[in-house]
Structures are given as C-alpha cells and as structure tokens.
Amino acid sequence: MDSSIPFFIALSVFTAWLLLLTYLYLDSVKHYKTLSINRGESLDKAINLIFKGLEQLHGEQAKEKARITKLEKDSLRAVQKIFLKRFNPFEDTGGNQS
C-alpha cells in the first residue's frame, strides 16, 4: 500500500471538516446580522433597547397594580345600604304581585 493514500484520505477529511466549519461560521454571522433591529446597529444596542422597553413595562405594570388595588378597596364600599322593598301595585285586588 502506498503511503500517499492515507495522507490524501486524511487531507480530504480535514478539508471537508474545514468546509463544514466555514459554512457554520458564515451561517452564524449571517444570523447575527439579521438579529439587529435597524440596519447598522449592533446586537448589543438592540438588546439594550429591548431591556429599556421591558423596564418601562414593569413600571407601568406597578402603576396598574396600585390602581387595581385602589379600585378593589373602593369597590368594597361602592354598594351599601341596598334593601328590597316589596311592591304591591294593586292593593285592592287581594293578590300580591311581587
């Protein structure tokens, strides 16, 4: 067996491995570039912008929770002094209508 055949097999495997790694690297770079919100902005800026939006939403959520708590307190006193009054429109008929 010639000693050059194992060398070419190893070289072919190594070349295929490098081509696979190159493809995966270029695909990940392409995916990284598509993750930015606006063209020209980095992914870090896009993530920071998303976090600022989340902080704003958390602030609004805290305000709404306080508002709901206040409304729940107020609703406990909203319905008071309710009673049922018996209504009999025809007193002379002898039958109660209600």
mmCIF file of C-alpha atoms in Angstrom:
data_model
loop_
_atom_site.group_PDB
_atom_site.id
_atom_site.type_symbol
_atom_site.label_atom_id
_atom_site.label_comp_id
_atom_site.label_asym_id
_atom_site.label_seq_id
_atom_site.Cartn_x
_atom_site.Cartn_y
_atom_site.Cartn_z
ATOM 1 C CA MET A 1 0.000 0.000 0.000
ATOM 2 C CA ASP A 2 1.297 3.366 -0.980
ATOM 3 C CA SER A 3 1.915 5.829 1.878
ATOM 4 C CA SER A 4 0.308 8.683 -0.058
ATOM 5 C CA ILE A 5 -3.207 7.170 0.031
ATOM 6 C CA PRO A 6 -3.724 7.578 3.823
ATOM 7 C CA PHE A 7 -2.316 11.078 3.520
ATOM 8 C CA PHE A 8 -4.868 12.019 0.840
ATOM 9 C CA ILE A 9 -7.693 10.463 2.847
ATOM 10 C CA ALA A 10 -6.675 12.462 5.921
ATOM 11 C CA LEU A 11 -6.331 15.596 3.800
ATOM 12 C CA SER A 12 -9.806 15.035 2.314
ATOM 13 C CA VAL A 13 -11.357 14.556 5.750
ATOM 14 C CA PHE A 14 -9.570 17.650 7.056
ATOM 15 C CA THR A 15 -10.723 19.710 4.047
ATOM 16 C CA ALA A 16 -14.320 18.552 4.480
ATOM 17 C CA TRP A 17 -14.126 19.426 8.186
ATOM 18 C CA LEU A 18 -12.813 22.923 7.381
ATOM 19 C CA LEU A 19 -15.552 23.461 4.796
ATOM 20 C CA LEU A 20 -18.204 22.432 7.319
ATOM 21 C CA LEU A 21 -16.786 24.750 9.981
ATOM 22 C CA THR A 22 -16.585 27.615 7.468
ATOM 23 C CA TYR A 23 -20.209 27.106 6.465
ATOM 24 C CA LEU A 24 -21.368 27.024 10.093
ATOM 25 C CA TYR A 25 -19.364 30.151 10.906
ATOM 26 C CA LEU A 26 -20.722 32.106 7.938
ATOM 27 C CA ASP A 27 -24.262 30.981 8.737
ATOM 28 C CA SER A 28 -23.937 32.153 12.344
ATOM 29 C CA VAL A 29 -22.520 35.523 11.224
ATOM 30 C CA LYS A 30 -25.444 35.925 8.819
ATOM 31 C CA HIS A 31 -27.891 35.071 11.618
ATOM 32 C CA TYR A 32 -26.163 37.519 13.981
ATOM 33 C CA LYS A 33 -26.536 40.319 11.439
ATOM 34 C CA THR A 34 -30.239 39.638 10.987
ATOM 35 C CA LEU A 35 -30.881 39.900 14.728
ATOM 36 C CA SER A 36 -30.275 43.642 14.867
ATOM 37 C CA ILE A 37 -33.372 45.863 14.908
ATOM 38 C CA ASN A 38 -32.187 48.531 12.472
ATOM 39 C CA ARG A 39 -29.507 48.155 9.885
ATOM 40 C CA GLY A 40 -26.189 49.371 11.184
ATOM 41 C CA GLU A 41 -26.996 48.806 14.850
ATOM 42 C CA SER A 42 -25.249 46.112 16.766
ATOM 43 C CA LEU A 43 -26.956 43.316 18.601
ATOM 44 C CA ASP A 44 -25.908 44.859 21.922
ATOM 45 C CA LYS A 45 -27.803 48.062 21.133
ATOM 46 C CA ALA A 46 -30.852 46.071 20.093
ATOM 47 C CA ILE A 47 -30.810 44.050 23.323
ATOM 48 C CA ASN A 48 -30.370 47.216 25.408
ATOM 49 C CA LEU A 49 -33.327 48.778 23.615
ATOM 50 C CA ILE A 50 -35.443 45.729 24.403
ATOM 51 C CA PHE A 51 -34.407 45.841 28.079
ATOM 52 C CA LYS A 52 -35.334 49.534 28.292
ATOM 53 C CA GLY A 53 -38.757 48.662 26.918
ATOM 54 C CA LEU A 54 -39.099 45.894 29.496
ATOM 55 C CA GLU A 55 -38.180 48.283 32.320
ATOM 56 C CA GLN A 56 -40.821 50.707 31.079
ATOM 57 C CA LEU A 57 -43.405 47.925 31.001
ATOM 58 C CA HIS A 58 -42.512 46.885 34.552
ATOM 59 C CA GLY A 59 -43.026 50.474 35.701
ATOM 60 C CA GLU A 60 -46.416 50.635 34.007
ATOM 61 C CA GLN A 61 -47.345 47.268 35.495
ATOM 62 C CA ALA A 62 -46.534 48.513 39.001
ATOM 63 C CA LYS A 63 -48.722 51.584 38.426
ATOM 64 C CA GLU A 64 -51.576 49.420 37.180
ATOM 65 C CA LYS A 65 -51.272 47.071 40.161
ATOM 66 C CA ALA A 66 -51.531 50.051 42.510
ATOM 67 C CA ARG A 67 -54.532 51.333 40.563
ATOM 68 C CA ILE A 68 -56.259 47.934 40.704
ATOM 69 C CA THR A 69 -55.627 47.670 44.443
ATOM 70 C CA LYS A 70 -57.179 51.110 44.948
ATOM 71 C CA LEU A 71 -60.183 50.176 42.817
ATOM 72 C CA GLU A 72 -60.670 46.950 44.771
ATOM 73 C CA LYS A 73 -60.649 48.914 48.035
ATOM 74 C CA ASP A 74 -63.114 51.447 46.649
ATOM 75 C CA SER A 75 -65.395 48.742 45.276
ATOM 76 C CA LEU A 76 -65.899 47.292 48.749
ATOM 77 C CA ARG A 77 -67.678 50.493 49.760
ATOM 78 C CA ALA A 78 -69.439 51.049 46.443
ATOM 79 C CA VAL A 79 -72.557 49.009 47.145
ATOM 80 C CA GLN A 80 -74.013 49.797 50.557
ATOM 81 C CA LYS A 81 -77.454 50.355 52.007
ATOM 82 C CA ILE A 82 -79.293 48.222 49.494
ATOM 83 C CA PHE A 83 -82.582 46.710 50.516
ATOM 84 C CA LEU A 84 -85.542 45.033 48.897
ATOM 85 C CA LYS A 85 -88.848 46.781 49.073
ATOM 86 C CA ARG A 86 -91.975 44.833 48.475
ATOM 87 C CA PHE A 87 -94.093 46.406 45.779
ATOM 88 C CA ASN A 88 -97.796 45.771 45.568
ATOM 89 C CA PRO A 89 -99.260 47.842 42.723
ATOM 90 C CA PHE A 90 -102.847 46.768 43.258
ATOM 91 C CA GLU A 91 -103.741 46.864 46.921
ATOM 92 C CA ASP A 92 -107.436 46.282 46.347
ATOM 93 C CA THR A 93 -107.138 43.112 44.200
ATOM 94 C CA GLY A 94 -106.207 40.873 47.059
ATOM 95 C CA GLY A 95 -103.262 39.153 45.394
ATOM 96 C CA ASN A 96 -99.702 40.146 45.870
ATOM 97 C CA GLN A 97 -97.987 40.835 42.564
ATOM 98 C CA SER A 98 -94.465 40.670 43.831
#
